[in-house]
Amino acid sequence: MKKIINTAKAPAPIGPYNQAVLSGNTLYISGQIPIDSSTGKLIEGDIKKETKQSMENLKAILEEAGMTFENVVKSSIFLNDMNQFSQVNEVYGTYFNPETAPARETVEVANLPKFVNVEISMIAIK
C-alpha cells in the first residue's frame, strides 16, 4: 500500500508525480528545487539560498509525513556545477546532526528542471 504525501508548504509538482510517497514506513521524497511555495517563484543567483529553499521544501514534506531530518536515511544531491559543492554542503549540513547524518551522493548533471542549480531528493524511514 502506498500513501501520497503532498503539502501546500512545498512547491506543487510540475509533472506527473507527487511530492512524496509513503510505502509502509518508508518515505520517498521527489527531488526538490529552489521554488518558494508561497510565491511560486524560483530562488536564483545564490547557491546557498537555493540550497536552503530546497531543504526547506524537503522539511515541509517530511513534516507533512510526521517526520524530521532525523528520519532521513538517504539523500541525493544533483548540481549543475560541482565547484559549488562546498557551499551546498555548508547549508545542507546545518539540517543534520553529523553523527546521525544520512548516506548521500552528490553528482554533477548537465541540466536540472527549470535549469536550476541544485535539486535534492531524500528517503526517510518512520
PDB file of C-alpha atoms in Angstrom:
ATOM      1  CA  MET A   1       0.000   0.000   0.000  1.00  0.00           C
ATOM      2  CA  LYS A   2       1.177   3.496  -0.693  1.00  0.00           C
ATOM      3  CA  LYS A   3       0.031   6.831   0.616  1.00  0.00           C
ATOM      4  CA  ILE A   4       0.533  10.022  -1.371  1.00  0.00           C
ATOM      5  CA  ILE A   5       2.045  12.907   0.622  1.00  0.00           C
ATOM      6  CA  ASN A   6       1.518  16.466  -0.602  1.00  0.00           C
ATOM      7  CA  THR A   7       1.639  19.799   1.210  1.00  0.00           C
ATOM      8  CA  ALA A   8       0.957  23.374   0.167  1.00  0.00           C
ATOM      9  CA  LYS A   9       4.116  24.318   2.118  1.00  0.00           C
ATOM     10  CA  ALA A  10       6.264  22.906  -0.699  1.00  0.00           C
ATOM     11  CA  PRO A  11       6.028  23.550  -4.442  1.00  0.00           C
ATOM     12  CA  ALA A  12       3.360  21.652  -6.348  1.00  0.00           C
ATOM     13  CA  PRO A  13       4.734  19.018  -8.718  1.00  0.00           C
ATOM     14  CA  ILE A  14       5.464  20.273 -12.223  1.00  0.00           C
ATOM     15  CA  GLY A  15       4.740  16.937 -13.871  1.00  0.00           C
ATOM     16  CA  PRO A  16       3.026  13.574 -13.379  1.00  0.00           C
ATOM     17  CA  TYR A  17       4.414  12.823  -9.908  1.00  0.00           C
ATOM     18  CA  ASN A  18       3.764  13.611  -6.239  1.00  0.00           C
ATOM     19  CA  GLN A  19       5.908  15.385  -3.670  1.00  0.00           C
ATOM     20  CA  ALA A  20       6.340  12.109  -1.788  1.00  0.00           C
ATOM     21  CA  VAL A  21       5.059   8.565  -1.465  1.00  0.00           C
ATOM     22  CA  LEU A  22       4.865   6.704   1.840  1.00  0.00           C
ATOM     23  CA  SER A  23       5.124   2.949   1.377  1.00  0.00           C
ATOM     24  CA  GLY A  24       4.979   1.108   4.682  1.00  0.00           C
ATOM     25  CA  ASN A  25       7.385   3.028   6.912  1.00  0.00           C
ATOM     26  CA  THR A  26       9.483   4.377   4.039  1.00  0.00           C
ATOM     27  CA  LEU A  27       9.001   7.858   2.608  1.00  0.00           C
ATOM     28  CA  TYR A  28      10.329   8.552  -0.884  1.00  0.00           C
ATOM     29  CA  ILE A  29      10.566  12.309  -1.497  1.00  0.00           C
ATOM     30  CA  SER A  30      10.774  13.622  -5.039  1.00  0.00           C
ATOM     31  CA  GLY A  31      13.615  15.945  -5.920  1.00  0.00           C
ATOM     32  CA  GLN A  32      13.047  19.455  -4.624  1.00  0.00           C
ATOM     33  CA  ILE A  33      14.288  22.517  -6.406  1.00  0.00           C
ATOM     34  CA  PRO A  34      14.506  26.089  -5.039  1.00  0.00           C
ATOM     35  CA  ILE A  35      10.936  27.210  -5.626  1.00  0.00           C
ATOM     36  CA  ASP A  36       9.332  29.306  -2.891  1.00  0.00           C
ATOM     37  CA  SER A  37       5.888  27.714  -2.470  1.00  0.00           C
ATOM     38  CA  SER A  38       4.385  30.945  -1.107  1.00  0.00           C
ATOM     39  CA  THR A  39       5.210  32.874  -4.285  1.00  0.00           C
ATOM     40  CA  GLY A  40       5.753  30.126  -6.851  1.00  0.00           C
ATOM     41  CA  LYS A  41       8.994  31.842  -7.847  1.00  0.00           C
ATOM     42  CA  LEU A  42      12.440  30.357  -8.257  1.00  0.00           C
ATOM     43  CA  ILE A  43      15.178  31.446  -5.882  1.00  0.00           C
ATOM     44  CA  GLU A  44      18.110  32.247  -8.167  1.00  0.00           C
ATOM     45  CA  GLY A  45      21.600  33.701  -8.154  1.00  0.00           C
ATOM     46  CA  ASP A  46      22.926  32.465  -4.813  1.00  0.00           C
ATOM     47  CA  ILE A  47      23.610  28.735  -4.428  1.00  0.00           C
ATOM     48  CA  LYS A  48      23.359  28.933  -0.626  1.00  0.00           C
ATOM     49  CA  LYS A  49      19.882  30.492  -0.803  1.00  0.00           C
ATOM     50  CA  GLU A  50      18.879  27.990  -3.482  1.00  0.00           C
ATOM     51  CA  THR A  51      20.046  25.074  -1.318  1.00  0.00           C
ATOM     52  CA  LYS A  52      18.283  26.471   1.742  1.00  0.00           C
ATOM     53  CA  GLN A  53      14.995  26.752  -0.166  1.00  0.00           C
ATOM     54  CA  SER A  54      15.329  23.193  -1.477  1.00  0.00           C
ATOM     55  CA  MET A  55      15.984  21.961   2.071  1.00  0.00           C
ATOM     56  CA  GLU A  56      13.028  23.946   3.441  1.00  0.00           C
ATOM     57  CA  ASN A  57      10.802  22.322   0.809  1.00  0.00           C
ATOM     58  CA  LEU A  58      12.063  18.902   1.912  1.00  0.00           C
ATOM     59  CA  LYS A  59      11.471  19.830   5.554  1.00  0.00           C
ATOM     60  CA  ALA A  60       7.849  20.760   4.805  1.00  0.00           C
ATOM     61  CA  ILE A  61       7.248  17.416   3.106  1.00  0.00           C
ATOM     62  CA  LEU A  62       8.902  15.497   5.951  1.00  0.00           C
ATOM     63  CA  GLU A  63       6.709  17.362   8.456  1.00  0.00           C
ATOM     64  CA  GLU A  64       3.575  16.598   6.432  1.00  0.00           C
ATOM     65  CA  ALA A  65       4.510  12.906   6.755  1.00  0.00           C
ATOM     66  CA  GLY A  66       5.120  13.270  10.513  1.00  0.00           C
ATOM     67  CA  MET A  67       8.908  13.078  10.192  1.00  0.00           C
ATOM     68  CA  THR A  68      12.032  15.213  10.571  1.00  0.00           C
ATOM     69  CA  PHE A  69      15.503  15.207   9.064  1.00  0.00           C
ATOM     70  CA  GLU A  70      16.428  12.660  11.761  1.00  0.00           C
ATOM     71  CA  ASN A  71      14.292  10.143   9.835  1.00  0.00           C
ATOM     72  CA  VAL A  72      16.261  10.636   6.599  1.00  0.00           C
ATOM     73  CA  VAL A  73      18.435   7.646   5.667  1.00  0.00           C
ATOM     74  CA  LYS A  74      19.493   8.653   2.127  1.00  0.00           C
ATOM     75  CA  SER A  75      19.913  11.921   0.226  1.00  0.00           C
ATOM     76  CA  SER A  76      20.760  12.567  -3.389  1.00  0.00           C
ATOM     77  CA  ILE A  77      22.076  15.970  -4.421  1.00  0.00           C
ATOM     78  CA  PHE A  78      22.228  16.984  -8.057  1.00  0.00           C
ATOM     79  CA  LEU A  79      24.331  20.021  -9.009  1.00  0.00           C
ATOM     80  CA  ASN A  80      24.897  21.679 -12.344  1.00  0.00           C
ATOM     81  CA  ASP A  81      28.365  22.767 -11.180  1.00  0.00           C
ATOM     82  CA  MET A  82      30.442  20.657  -8.786  1.00  0.00           C
ATOM     83  CA  ASN A  83      32.501  23.774  -7.996  1.00  0.00           C
ATOM     84  CA  GLN A  84      29.533  24.833  -5.835  1.00  0.00           C
ATOM     85  CA  PHE A  85      29.702  21.659  -3.736  1.00  0.00           C
ATOM     86  CA  SER A  86      31.318  23.226  -0.667  1.00  0.00           C
ATOM     87  CA  GLN A  87      28.675  25.978  -0.467  1.00  0.00           C
ATOM     88  CA  VAL A  88      25.831  23.485  -0.911  1.00  0.00           C
ATOM     89  CA  ASN A  89      27.402  21.160   1.656  1.00  0.00           C
ATOM     90  CA  GLU A  90      27.716  24.016   4.152  1.00  0.00           C
ATOM     91  CA  VAL A  91      23.972  24.749   4.028  1.00  0.00           C
ATOM     92  CA  TYR A  92      22.923  21.082   3.774  1.00  0.00           C
ATOM     93  CA  GLY A  93      24.987  20.235   6.856  1.00  0.00           C
ATOM     94  CA  THR A  94      23.053  22.672   9.048  1.00  0.00           C
ATOM     95  CA  TYR A  95      19.969  20.443   8.743  1.00  0.00           C
ATOM     96  CA  PHE A  96      21.622  17.301  10.142  1.00  0.00           C
ATOM     97  CA  ASN A  97      23.392  16.085  13.244  1.00  0.00           C
ATOM     98  CA  PRO A  98      26.800  14.954  11.862  1.00  0.00           C
ATOM     99  CA  GLU A  99      26.672  11.814  13.999  1.00  0.00           C
ATOM    100  CA  THR A 100      23.341  10.663  12.541  1.00  0.00           C
ATOM    101  CA  ALA A 101      23.500  12.214   9.063  1.00  0.00           C
ATOM    102  CA  PRO A 102      22.140  10.056   6.227  1.00  0.00           C
ATOM    103  CA  ALA A 103      24.002   8.301   3.454  1.00  0.00           C
ATOM    104  CA  ARG A 104      24.372  10.587   0.442  1.00  0.00           C
ATOM    105  CA  GLU A 105      25.657  11.003  -3.055  1.00  0.00           C
ATOM    106  CA  THR A 106      26.283  14.231  -4.892  1.00  0.00           C
ATOM    107  CA  VAL A 107      26.530  14.249  -8.660  1.00  0.00           C
ATOM    108  CA  GLU A 108      27.059  16.902 -11.292  1.00  0.00           C
ATOM    109  CA  VAL A 109      24.497  16.916 -14.089  1.00  0.00           C
ATOM    110  CA  ALA A 110      24.184  18.829 -17.355  1.00  0.00           C
ATOM    111  CA  ASN A 111      20.749  20.321 -16.601  1.00  0.00           C
ATOM    112  CA  LEU A 112      18.003  20.225 -13.987  1.00  0.00           C
ATOM    113  CA  PRO A 113      14.287  21.090 -14.126  1.00  0.00           C
ATOM    114  CA  LYS A 114      13.731  24.790 -14.870  1.00  0.00           C
ATOM    115  CA  PHE A 115      17.537  24.959 -15.316  1.00  0.00           C
ATOM    116  CA  VAL A 116      18.076  25.377 -11.556  1.00  0.00           C
ATOM    117  CA  ASN A 117      21.499  24.871  -9.981  1.00  0.00           C
ATOM    118  CA  VAL A 118      20.524  22.311  -7.321  1.00  0.00           C
ATOM    119  CA  GLU A 119      17.957  19.564  -6.752  1.00  0.00           C
ATOM    120  CA  ILE A 120      17.785  17.325  -3.665  1.00  0.00           C
ATOM    121  CA  SER A 121      15.760  14.155  -3.060  1.00  0.00           C
ATOM    122  CA  MET A 122      15.513  12.024   0.080  1.00  0.00           C
ATOM    123  CA  ILE A 123      14.395   8.715   1.505  1.00  0.00           C
ATOM    124  CA  ALA A 124      13.236   8.618   5.119  1.00  0.00           C
ATOM    125  CA  ILE A 125      12.140   5.829   7.490  1.00  0.00           C
ATOM    126  CA  LYS A 126       9.417   6.347  10.091  1.00  0.00           C
TER     127      LYS A 126
END
